[in-house]
Amino acid sequence: MTFASFIIQLLNGLASASSLFLVSAGLSLIFGVTRIVNFAHGSLYMLGLYGAYSLIEALGRTPLGFWTSVVLAALLVGVAGVLIEVLVLRRIYKAPELFQLLATFAIVLVIKDIALFVWGAEDLVGPRAPGLSMAVEILGRRIPAYDLLLIAIGPVVLLALWLLLRRTRWGALVRAATQDREMVGALGVDQARLFTSVFFVGALLAGLGGALQIPREPANLELDLSIIADAFVVTVVGGLGSIGGAFLAAVLIGVAKAFCIGIGTVHWFGFEIAFSKLTLVVEFLIMALVLVVRPFGLLGRPPATQRITADPAPPLAVPSWTFALVWLALLLAVPLVADRYVTILLTDIFCFALFAVSLHFIMGPAGMVSFGHAAYFGLGAYAAGLLLKRGGLPMEAALVLAPLVAGAFAVVYGWFCVRLSGVYLAMLTLAFAQISWSIVFQWDSLTGGSNGVFGVWPSPWLAGKTAYYYLALAFCGAGVALLWRVLFSPFGYALRAGRDSPLRAEAIGIDLRRFQWSAFVLVGTLAGLAGAVFAFSKGSISPATISIAQSTDGLIMVLLGGVETLTGPVAGAAIFTWLRDEVARRTEFWRAVMGMVILLIVLLFPQGLVGGLKALATRFRERAL
Amino acid sequence: MLNVKDLHAYYGRAHILHGVTLEARAGEVVALLGRNGAGKSTTLKSIMGLVPAASGEVSFGDVRIESLPPHRIARLGLGYVPEERRIFTDLTVMENLTVGRQAPRAGAPSWSEDKLFALFPNLARMRERPGGRMSGGEQQMLTIARTLMGNPRCVLLDEPSEGLAPIIVEQMAHSIRTLKGEGLSVVLCEQNLHFALGVADRAYIIEKGQIRFGGTMAELAADAGLREQYLSV
Amino acid sequence: MTAVLQVEGLHKSFGGVQAVADVSFGVDAGELLALIGPNGAGKSTCFNMLNGQLAPDGGIVRLDGRDIVGLSPRAIWRLGVGRTFQITATFASLSVRENVQMALYSHAGRLRSLLSRFGAAFRPEADRLLDQVGMLDQAERACGVLAYGDLKRVELAMALANQPRLLLMDEPTAGMAPKERVALMALTAGLARARNIAVLFTEHDMDVVFGQADRIIVLDRGALIAGGTPEAVRANAQVRAVYLGGTH
Ligand SMILES: Nc1ncnc2c1ncn2[C@@H]1O[C@H](COP(=O)(O)OP(=O)(O)OP(=O)(O)O)[C@@H](O)[C@H]1O
Ligand SMILES: Nc1ncnc2c1ncn2[C@@H]1O[C@H](COP(=O)(O)OP(=O)(O)OP(=O)(O)O)[C@@H](O)[C@H]1O
Ligand SMILES: [Mg+2]
Ligand SMILES: [Mg+2]
């Protein structure tokens, strides 16, 4: 690479860093004050792009029209943020944090379908910035003038935000609320208004980040989740709550990506290394590296012990044998009475139930929320398929070995993850899931790339839908039973103890990290089993099994059912799978419908379905007494 | 000034306050005494709206406040100093004070940073230090100063002497008398009867969420049986 | 008697603030040593260096003759140091008994089992400890709903579970009623003497300090300014000036 192309790539990287920084800064602000990991932040960015596109079409492709559109789009997205806060989130600030997360997933689904409805499924290519469409010549290469402007915008916004947070009372309030919002309220500050203002600023930044991208990137429906993954990485690498850190991280990642594209494919010592393919994983590699060296990000500090306003988790109740046996008997009888469709749907539900129960194990009792649990599900599925198709193993062996492969990945991923806690941990799990996804997606020759693996069918004696139904019931049921059993073992108690008070756990000699690491491996293996059973039931595997969407589906199942109960995740998996199936057969806009249903549930039952029903039952019983 | 009638409050399904009735008049220091777990802190929290009042009446001045959110109550001029300090550890001493600031209020003493530093000289030496880097006792002083920045007409103090060195406890008693001198009403939760005797005009004794005694400090001081029964000192 | 804990020349500063400067002292088996001093004197900082939470800038900490500087809190616990926290830390979702059993399981190295039921073992032992601290009647309640004073007792039971050589207690009676405070420390003192445990505690309640401690050392602005029997410390003019004030 010559010096000139080095500089060009650097500028390129810096230009894309600006938008990323804007989005991440907003995410960081909102998270800090409201403690909500706003998954819908990427959707706001996406709306920024679409909004700018339409406004420019309406106002004309003149410099005035363009810039008015950008500013208007940002403001409108800010208002959308306010609406989300006022209509949904404000009602559930008292609910457990994870439940708020669920609400933001629902908003992602709704916004995606709104965009689909308004702008259609086609990519929309925006105009180049009027008046700035020329290129500037640097070192003999031509750089779009617009890119140079973008490079300047980043530091300007950084400075403005810094002044806002450090030099104004609003900034002091925001930082105080980041630590203890209840106390801020008791000092006479209207929290609701503070939150709304923070949401406005955060959403506006996301919208601005999106609108500014319109000359560089077509508006499309996949942007929401792809940018949110990037923004998570940036906030975590920079250090949660550190705006300066977000800037640094955005630059670092923007530049690293640009270089990977710039370098292209090189030959080193006879190896061919395709750097351009690295773009998808490079940021996650950076993240994993940074977090191991600096667990709180480049400029982050260990979080001040956030006051937990929620009550401590209630004790878990042991499921009763009669309860389990009745269900088992019912499920055993199903193929005798029900049709093929029901059998297939239930087989799916078994797989997702084990997936959800394993996720619940790690995020509930073990206290480590995973945003990337699909990694193990998908790796289990791929391992099963590849051992069968490429490894030539019999299906039975592939089914047994696949979970171990997923478990082996969990050994590696878990080693990194247990070094962190809270949101940092959650986002690192997401990073590992994305790395897995990218590898599967790009390693065409092994995994079939975006097409996936076909012909992954079970052995003849299991090929019938009924036979496979019993196999799925046996394996998934055993997996669920094992996980529940472990929860009440000394090992499971140690995990719960570590979640309640890491300080005390260490002080009585519990090596918490080791326990958490083992837990990772255990749930990774069982999620892998769920994936393997799923793979053989479908006969094919696609990268979607490792996608962010699959991970969030798992989270929705667990949260819908309720984290604080054992059976909740199973109920959540069943209801979610069934509902998705029902709705998707009826309308193209099934996401919006699902999203609305979830929102309704969130607003009506802030403890999850099973938790909410239990509360209702108790109230009912009390009234009867 | 502050009037509480038959207040009931719950944590989840646990019924903690079973009809608390008490009153603090303008310019008066009232102590709320009781054993561990008697419900002192819960009483203050539910006056402040931090724990919802299930039933009963709370009025402050002539405003009914039992169903108002905490920030509205604070803006009426009722200040709250929590038991666990809860200062903002990332913010400097000066910034902590900024968060507590409210506009001056008619009929209440008004405070500035300098006036507060005169009251708590230890703080004056650490204006730019983040709250997280202060010792327990220094934080205790800051949390009171922060509430006073709101220029309250009445403050609820939860165990202000807790964690303070004896010599600072004396200073604290002196500060509370100063506040009273400025015309502020104070409701004070204490387990330290000695401290309460030194500063309060009247006292209530709370036990299992109910008021068992209300009277002047002199009456309380004279009744050894009462103290033995409810305070076990 | 040999010193269980021996501290020599301990130092710690934060940025420009010298929090602990050249502090040396020892605690014998079965002895209660109180560490007192004005707010900000450096008591908590001292404690955190003894239990491995904070690395000293300089100095030696010996437990039974062995240097423990640089060891993790976990390793220090394994060597026989129990502790209670200024702000209680217990497992809120577990019952009182399970909290104590957790410490017992950990001490016996039996937490790794995946399939046995937790709670079957060490029940009598846990109940005996709970009885000693007067919490047996609440053994089934979750720690998350206990009153503060009761949590302090649970912590004491947990700290005793590994048959410690040394107990570190940072403001063990903060937030308790006066009579309960004295009772808790009297209980601690009785247990310590009976089992030959060395106890180091900080406390602002002078009734507790002068009533229960065998010896007192006084810290001011990071340095030791006095030490000795309660009578000697009470009579010390410098201590009265910086710490006790007029009434004591
Ligand atoms: N979050 C909670 N959930 C359930 N019960 C609680 C909670 N907080 C306190 N309690 C219970 O409420 C009762 C009263 O507690 P409160 O904190 O008001 O007592 P207090 O008089 O202030 O005691 P202390 O002197 O220990 O501060 C206690 O029995 C306690 O166990
Ligand atoms: N992390 C820190 N950074 C800077 N200064 C600190 C830090 N922690 C404590 N200090 C300072 O060191 C001194 C000693 O603090 P320490 O917490 O040990 O006091 P203490 O004796 O326990 O006081 P108290 O009785 O009030 O709890 C104080 O002046 C405090 O402000
Ligand atoms: Mg209290
Ligand atoms: Mg201290």
PDB file of N, CA, C and O in Angstrom, chain A residues 331-381:
ATOM      1  N   LEU A 331     -47.912 -34.400  26.225  1.00  0.00           N
ATOM      2  CA  LEU A 331     -47.096 -34.246  25.024  1.00  0.00           C
ATOM      3  C   LEU A 331     -46.872 -35.586  24.336  1.00  0.00           C
ATOM      4  O   LEU A 331     -46.808 -35.662  23.109  1.00  0.00           O
ATOM      5  N   LEU A 332     -46.749 -36.656  25.132  1.00  0.00           N
ATOM      6  CA  LEU A 332     -46.568 -37.983  24.538  1.00  0.00           C
ATOM      7  C   LEU A 332     -47.800 -38.368  23.722  1.00  0.00           C
ATOM      8  O   LEU A 332     -47.703 -39.055  22.712  1.00  0.00           O
ATOM      9  N   ALA A 333     -48.947 -37.897  24.158  1.00  0.00           N
ATOM     10  CA  ALA A 333     -50.189 -38.283  23.494  1.00  0.00           C
ATOM     11  C   ALA A 333     -50.459 -37.485  22.230  1.00  0.00           C
ATOM     12  O   ALA A 333     -51.245 -37.912  21.378  1.00  0.00           O
ATOM     13  N   VAL A 334     -49.801 -36.342  22.072  1.00  0.00           N
ATOM     14  CA  VAL A 334     -50.150 -35.442  20.973  1.00  0.00           C
ATOM     15  C   VAL A 334     -50.152 -36.101  19.586  1.00  0.00           C
ATOM     16  O   VAL A 334     -51.146 -36.006  18.862  1.00  0.00           O
ATOM     17  N   PRO A 335     -49.060 -36.810  19.204  1.00  0.00           N
ATOM     18  CA  PRO A 335     -49.048 -37.353  17.832  1.00  0.00           C
ATOM     19  C   PRO A 335     -50.189 -38.334  17.598  1.00  0.00           C
ATOM     20  O   PRO A 335     -50.573 -38.576  16.449  1.00  0.00           O
ATOM     21  N   LEU A 336     -50.737 -38.914  18.660  1.00  0.00           N
ATOM     22  CA  LEU A 336     -51.821 -39.869  18.489  1.00  0.00           C
ATOM     23  C   LEU A 336     -53.102 -39.180  18.071  1.00  0.00           C
ATOM     24  O   LEU A 336     -53.946 -39.758  17.400  1.00  0.00           O
ATOM     25  N   VAL A 337     -53.259 -37.912  18.477  1.00  0.00           N
ATOM     26  CA  VAL A 337     -54.523 -37.241  18.205  1.00  0.00           C
ATOM     27  C   VAL A 337     -54.382 -36.087  17.205  1.00  0.00           C
ATOM     28  O   VAL A 337     -55.323 -35.793  16.473  1.00  0.00           O
ATOM     29  N   ALA A 338     -53.209 -35.439  17.179  1.00  0.00           N
ATOM     30  CA  ALA A 338     -53.116 -34.206  16.405  1.00  0.00           C
ATOM     31  C   ALA A 338     -52.623 -34.476  14.983  1.00  0.00           C
ATOM     32  O   ALA A 338     -52.123 -35.553  14.679  1.00  0.00           O
ATOM     33  N   ASP A 339     -52.749 -33.448  14.139  1.00  0.00           N
ATOM     34  CA  ASP A 339     -52.306 -33.631  12.752  1.00  0.00           C
ATOM     35  C   ASP A 339     -50.824 -33.292  12.614  1.00  0.00           C
ATOM     36  O   ASP A 339     -50.152 -32.893  13.553  1.00  0.00           O
ATOM     37  N   ARG A 340     -50.349 -33.469  11.390  1.00  0.00           N
ATOM     38  CA  ARG A 340     -48.951 -33.295  11.065  1.00  0.00           C
ATOM     39  C   ARG A 340     -48.477 -31.873  11.375  1.00  0.00           C
ATOM     40  O   ARG A 340     -47.387 -31.659  11.914  1.00  0.00           O
ATOM     41  N   TYR A 341     -49.342 -30.925  11.067  1.00  0.00           N
ATOM     42  CA  TYR A 341     -48.964 -29.526  11.281  1.00  0.00           C
ATOM     43  C   TYR A 341     -48.640 -29.263  12.752  1.00  0.00           C
ATOM     44  O   TYR A 341     -47.619 -28.659  13.087  1.00  0.00           O
ATOM     45  N   VAL A 342     -49.497 -29.753  13.619  1.00  0.00           N
ATOM     46  CA  VAL A 342     -49.282 -29.545  15.058  1.00  0.00           C
ATOM     47  C   VAL A 342     -47.989 -30.230  15.512  1.00  0.00           C
ATOM     48  O   VAL A 342     -47.216 -29.666  16.284  1.00  0.00           O
ATOM     49  N   THR A 343     -47.765 -31.433  15.002  1.00  0.00           N
ATOM     50  CA  THR A 343     -46.556 -32.153  15.375  1.00  0.00           C
ATOM     51  C   THR A 343     -45.314 -31.351  14.995  1.00  0.00           C
ATOM     52  O   THR A 343     -44.374 -31.213  15.776  1.00  0.00           O
ATOM     53  N   ILE A 344     -45.320 -30.812  13.797  1.00  0.00           N
ATOM     54  CA  ILE A 344     -44.142 -30.051  13.343  1.00  0.00           C
ATOM     55  C   ILE A 344     -43.980 -28.782  14.182  1.00  0.00           C
ATOM     56  O   ILE A 344     -42.880 -28.448  14.626  1.00  0.00           O
ATOM     57  N   LEU A 345     -45.084 -28.095  14.410  1.00  0.00           N
ATOM     58  CA  LEU A 345     -45.007 -26.869  15.208  1.00  0.00           C
ATOM     59  C   LEU A 345     -44.467 -27.185  16.602  1.00  0.00           C
ATOM     60  O   LEU A 345     -43.586 -26.482  17.124  1.00  0.00           O
ATOM     61  N   LEU A 346     -44.944 -28.276  17.195  1.00  0.00           N
ATOM     62  CA  LEU A 346     -44.482 -28.621  18.543  1.00  0.00           C
ATOM     63  C   LEU A 346     -43.003 -29.003  18.536  1.00  0.00           C
ATOM     64  O   LEU A 346     -42.266 -28.679  19.471  1.00  0.00           O
ATOM     65  N   THR A 347     -42.555 -29.669  17.468  1.00  0.00           N
ATOM     66  CA  THR A 347     -41.130 -30.000  17.376  1.00  0.00           C
ATOM     67  C   THR A 347     -40.300 -28.716  17.399  1.00  0.00           C
ATOM     68  O   THR A 347     -39.302 -28.606  18.108  1.00  0.00           O
ATOM     69  N   ASP A 348     -40.739 -27.729  16.615  1.00  0.00           N
ATOM     70  CA  ASP A 348     -40.060 -26.428  16.649  1.00  0.00           C
ATOM     71  C   ASP A 348     -40.059 -25.864  18.069  1.00  0.00           C
ATOM     72  O   ASP A 348     -39.043 -25.383  18.569  1.00  0.00           O
ATOM     73  N   ILE A 349     -41.218 -25.942  18.698  1.00  0.00           N
ATOM     74  CA  ILE A 349     -41.343 -25.361  20.036  1.00  0.00           C
ATOM     75  C   ILE A 349     -40.391 -26.046  21.008  1.00  0.00           C
ATOM     76  O   ILE A 349     -39.754 -25.393  21.846  1.00  0.00           O
ATOM     77  N   PHE A 350     -40.238 -27.375  20.882  1.00  0.00           N
ATOM     78  CA  PHE A 350     -39.301 -28.065  21.782  1.00  0.00           C
ATOM     79  C   PHE A 350     -37.904 -27.480  21.632  1.00  0.00           C
ATOM     80  O   PHE A 350     -37.215 -27.205  22.615  1.00  0.00           O
ATOM     81  N   CYS A 351     -37.475 -27.314  20.388  1.00  0.00           N
ATOM     82  CA  CYS A 351     -36.117 -26.786  20.158  1.00  0.00           C
ATOM     83  C   CYS A 351     -35.986 -25.403  20.779  1.00  0.00           C
ATOM     84  O   CYS A 351     -35.010 -25.111  21.481  1.00  0.00           O
ATOM     85  N   PHE A 352     -36.972 -24.548  20.500  1.00  0.00           N
ATOM     86  CA  PHE A 352     -36.858 -23.189  21.020  1.00  0.00           C
ATOM     87  C   PHE A 352     -37.017 -23.150  22.536  1.00  0.00           C
ATOM     88  O   PHE A 352     -36.449 -22.290  23.204  1.00  0.00           O
ATOM     89  N   ALA A 353     -37.777 -24.095  23.072  1.00  0.00           N
ATOM     90  CA  ALA A 353     -37.924 -24.120  24.527  1.00  0.00           C
ATOM     91  C   ALA A 353     -36.574 -24.411  25.174  1.00  0.00           C
ATOM     92  O   ALA A 353     -36.175 -23.736  26.128  1.00  0.00           O
ATOM     93  N   LEU A 354     -35.845 -25.389  24.635  1.00  0.00           N
ATOM     94  CA  LEU A 354     -34.527 -25.670  25.212  1.00  0.00           C
ATOM     95  C   LEU A 354     -33.597 -24.476  25.019  1.00  0.00           C
ATOM     96  O   LEU A 354     -32.854 -24.101  25.919  1.00  0.00           O
ATOM     97  N   PHE A 355     -33.676 -23.884  23.839  1.00  0.00           N
ATOM     98  CA  PHE A 355     -32.880 -22.681  23.562  1.00  0.00           C
ATOM     99  C   PHE A 355     -33.194 -21.598  24.603  1.00  0.00           C
ATOM    100  O   PHE A 355     -32.299 -21.019  25.228  1.00  0.00           O
ATOM    101  N   ALA A 356     -34.481 -21.352  24.825  1.00  0.00           N
ATOM    102  CA  ALA A 356     -34.887 -20.297  25.755  1.00  0.00           C
ATOM    103  C   ALA A 356     -34.526 -20.652  27.198  1.00  0.00           C
ATOM    104  O   ALA A 356     -34.062 -19.798  27.961  1.00  0.00           O
ATOM    105  N   VAL A 357     -34.684 -21.921  27.564  1.00  0.00           N
ATOM    106  CA  VAL A 357     -34.363 -22.296  28.942  1.00  0.00           C
ATOM    107  C   VAL A 357     -32.858 -22.146  29.187  1.00  0.00           C
ATOM    108  O   VAL A 357     -32.432 -21.685  30.248  1.00  0.00           O
ATOM    109  N   SER A 358     -32.048 -22.482  28.191  1.00  0.00           N
ATOM    110  CA  SER A 358     -30.608 -22.325  28.388  1.00  0.00           C
ATOM    111  C   SER A 358     -30.245 -20.845  28.487  1.00  0.00           C
ATOM    112  O   SER A 358     -29.385 -20.450  29.271  1.00  0.00           O
ATOM    113  N   LEU A 359     -30.927 -20.015  27.703  1.00  0.00           N
ATOM    114  CA  LEU A 359     -30.677 -18.571  27.794  1.00  0.00           C
ATOM    115  C   LEU A 359     -31.126 -18.047  29.156  1.00  0.00           C
ATOM    116  O   LEU A 359     -30.433 -17.250  29.798  1.00  0.00           O
ATOM    117  N   HIS A 360     -32.281 -18.532  29.599  1.00  0.00           N
ATOM    118  CA  HIS A 360     -32.774 -18.102  30.901  1.00  0.00           C
ATOM    119  C   HIS A 360     -31.798 -18.471  32.012  1.00  0.00           C
ATOM    120  O   HIS A 360     -31.526 -17.687  32.912  1.00  0.00           O
ATOM    121  N   PHE A 361     -31.250 -19.672  31.923  1.00  0.00           N
ATOM    122  CA  PHE A 361     -30.294 -20.126  32.938  1.00  0.00           C
ATOM    123  C   PHE A 361     -29.158 -19.116  33.081  1.00  0.00           C
ATOM    124  O   PHE A 361     -28.806 -18.704  34.185  1.00  0.00           O
ATOM    125  N   ILE A 362     -28.635 -18.683  31.977  1.00  0.00           N
ATOM    126  CA  ILE A 362     -27.461 -17.808  32.042  1.00  0.00           C
ATOM    127  C   ILE A 362     -27.862 -16.387  32.423  1.00  0.00           C
ATOM    128  O   ILE A 362     -27.159 -15.701  33.155  1.00  0.00           O
ATOM    129  N   MET A 363     -29.017 -15.917  31.946  1.00  0.00           N
ATOM    130  CA  MET A 363     -29.340 -14.505  32.225  1.00  0.00           C
ATOM    131  C   MET A 363     -30.129 -14.317  33.506  1.00  0.00           C
ATOM    132  O   MET A 363     -30.028 -13.265  34.122  1.00  0.00           O
ATOM    133  N   GLY A 364     -30.885 -15.330  33.929  1.00  0.00           N
ATOM    134  CA  GLY A 364     -31.647 -15.175  35.156  1.00  0.00           C
ATOM    135  C   GLY A 364     -30.796 -15.534  36.362  1.00  0.00           C
ATOM    136  O   GLY A 364     -30.136 -14.683  36.955  1.00  0.00           O
ATOM    137  N   PRO A 365     -30.786 -16.802  36.715  1.00  0.00           N
ATOM    138  CA  PRO A 365     -30.072 -17.209  37.920  1.00  0.00           C
ATOM    139  C   PRO A 365     -28.577 -16.879  37.885  1.00  0.00           C
ATOM    140  O   PRO A 365     -28.005 -16.510  38.895  1.00  0.00           O
ATOM    141  N   ALA A 366     -27.942 -17.004  36.713  1.00  0.00           N
ATOM    142  CA  ALA A 366     -26.504 -16.726  36.694  1.00  0.00           C
ATOM    143  C   ALA A 366     -26.224 -15.236  36.509  1.00  0.00           C
ATOM    144  O   ALA A 366     -25.090 -14.794  36.658  1.00  0.00           O
ATOM    145  N   GLY A 367     -27.231 -14.474  36.169  1.00  0.00           N
ATOM    146  CA  GLY A 367     -27.077 -13.016  36.120  1.00  0.00           C
ATOM    147  C   GLY A 367     -26.211 -12.491  34.991  1.00  0.00           C
ATOM    148  O   GLY A 367     -25.688 -11.398  35.091  1.00  0.00           O
ATOM    149  N   MET A 368     -26.037 -13.269  33.919  1.00  0.00           N
ATOM    150  CA  MET A 368     -25.232 -12.771  32.799  1.00  0.00           C
ATOM    151  C   MET A 368     -26.104 -12.708  31.553  1.00  0.00           C
ATOM    152  O   MET A 368     -26.351 -13.722  30.915  1.00  0.00           O
ATOM    153  N   VAL A 369     -26.551 -11.513  31.220  1.00  0.00           N
ATOM    154  CA  VAL A 369     -27.445 -11.380  30.078  1.00  0.00           C
ATOM    155  C   VAL A 369     -26.654 -11.576  28.795  1.00  0.00           C
ATOM    156  O   VAL A 369     -25.593 -10.986  28.621  1.00  0.00           O
ATOM    157  N   SER A 370     -27.180 -12.423  27.927  1.00  0.00           N
ATOM    158  CA  SER A 370     -26.505 -12.673  26.661  1.00  0.00           C
ATOM    159  C   SER A 370     -27.342 -12.114  25.521  1.00  0.00           C
ATOM    160  O   SER A 370     -28.508 -12.448  25.385  1.00  0.00           O
ATOM    161  N   PHE A 371     -26.724 -11.263  24.713  1.00  0.00           N
ATOM    162  CA  PHE A 371     -27.408 -10.746  23.518  1.00  0.00           C
ATOM    163  C   PHE A 371     -27.051 -11.599  22.308  1.00  0.00           C
ATOM    164  O   PHE A 371     -27.478 -11.301  21.209  1.00  0.00           O
ATOM    165  N   GLY A 372     -26.223 -12.613  22.521  1.00  0.00           N
ATOM    166  CA  GLY A 372     -25.758 -13.380  21.365  1.00  0.00           C
ATOM    167  C   GLY A 372     -25.896 -14.871  21.560  1.00  0.00           C
ATOM    168  O   GLY A 372     -25.044 -15.642  21.130  1.00  0.00           O
ATOM    169  N   HIS A 373     -26.986 -15.276  22.183  1.00  0.00           N
ATOM    170  CA  HIS A 373     -27.113 -16.691  22.501  1.00  0.00           C
ATOM    171  C   HIS A 373     -27.287 -17.547  21.248  1.00  0.00           C
ATOM    172  O   HIS A 373     -27.012 -18.746  21.272  1.00  0.00           O
ATOM    173  N   ALA A 374     -27.728 -16.930  20.167  1.00  0.00           N
ATOM    174  CA  ALA A 374     -27.905 -17.691  18.924  1.00  0.00           C
ATOM    175  C   ALA A 374     -26.579 -18.279  18.451  1.00  0.00           C
ATOM    176  O   ALA A 374     -26.567 -19.236  17.687  1.00  0.00           O
ATOM    177  N   ALA A 375     -25.470 -17.731  18.898  1.00  0.00           N
ATOM    178  CA  ALA A 375     -24.174 -18.272  18.483  1.00  0.00           C
ATOM    179  C   ALA A 375     -24.153 -19.777  18.709  1.00  0.00           C
ATOM    180  O   ALA A 375     -23.791 -20.545  17.813  1.00  0.00           O
ATOM    181  N   TYR A 376     -24.568 -20.210  19.902  1.00  0.00           N
ATOM    182  CA  TYR A 376     -24.437 -21.629  20.244  1.00  0.00           C
ATOM    183  C   TYR A 376     -25.507 -22.457  19.540  1.00  0.00           C
ATOM    184  O   TYR A 376     -25.241 -23.567  19.094  1.00  0.00           O
ATOM    185  N   PHE A 377     -26.700 -21.890  19.439  1.00  0.00           N
ATOM    186  CA  PHE A 377     -27.777 -22.555  18.714  1.00  0.00           C
ATOM    187  C   PHE A 377     -27.334 -22.787  17.262  1.00  0.00           C
ATOM    188  O   PHE A 377     -27.379 -23.903  16.749  1.00  0.00           O
ATOM    189  N   GLY A 378     -26.861 -21.723  16.645  1.00  0.00           N
ATOM    190  CA  GLY A 378     -26.466 -21.804  15.244  1.00  0.00           C
ATOM    191  C   GLY A 378     -25.248 -22.694  15.042  1.00  0.00           C
ATOM    192  O   GLY A 378     -25.201 -23.497  14.109  1.00  0.00           O
ATOM    193  N   LEU A 379     -24.268 -22.564  15.915  1.00  0.00           N
ATOM    194  CA  LEU A 379     -23.070 -23.398  15.769  1.00  0.00           C
ATOM    195  C   LEU A 379     -23.423 -24.862  15.958  1.00  0.00           C
ATOM    196  O   LEU A 379     -22.872 -25.730  15.272  1.00  0.00           O
ATOM    197  N   GLY A 380     -24.336 -25.136  16.880  1.00  0.00           N
ATOM    198  CA  GLY A 380     -24.792 -26.518  17.062  1.00  0.00           C
ATOM    199  C   GLY A 380     -25.451 -27.019  15.786  1.00  0.00           C
ATOM    200  O   GLY A 380     -25.192 -28.137  15.321  1.00  0.00           O
ATOM    201  N   ALA A 381     -26.297 -26.173  15.193  1.00  0.00           N
ATOM    202  CA  ALA A 381     -26.989 -26.568  13.971  1.00  0.00           C
ATOM    203  C   ALA A 381     -25.980 -26.806  12.840  1.00  0.00           C
ATOM    204  O   ALA A 381     -26.020 -27.839  12.157  1.00  0.00           O
TER     205      ALA A 381
END
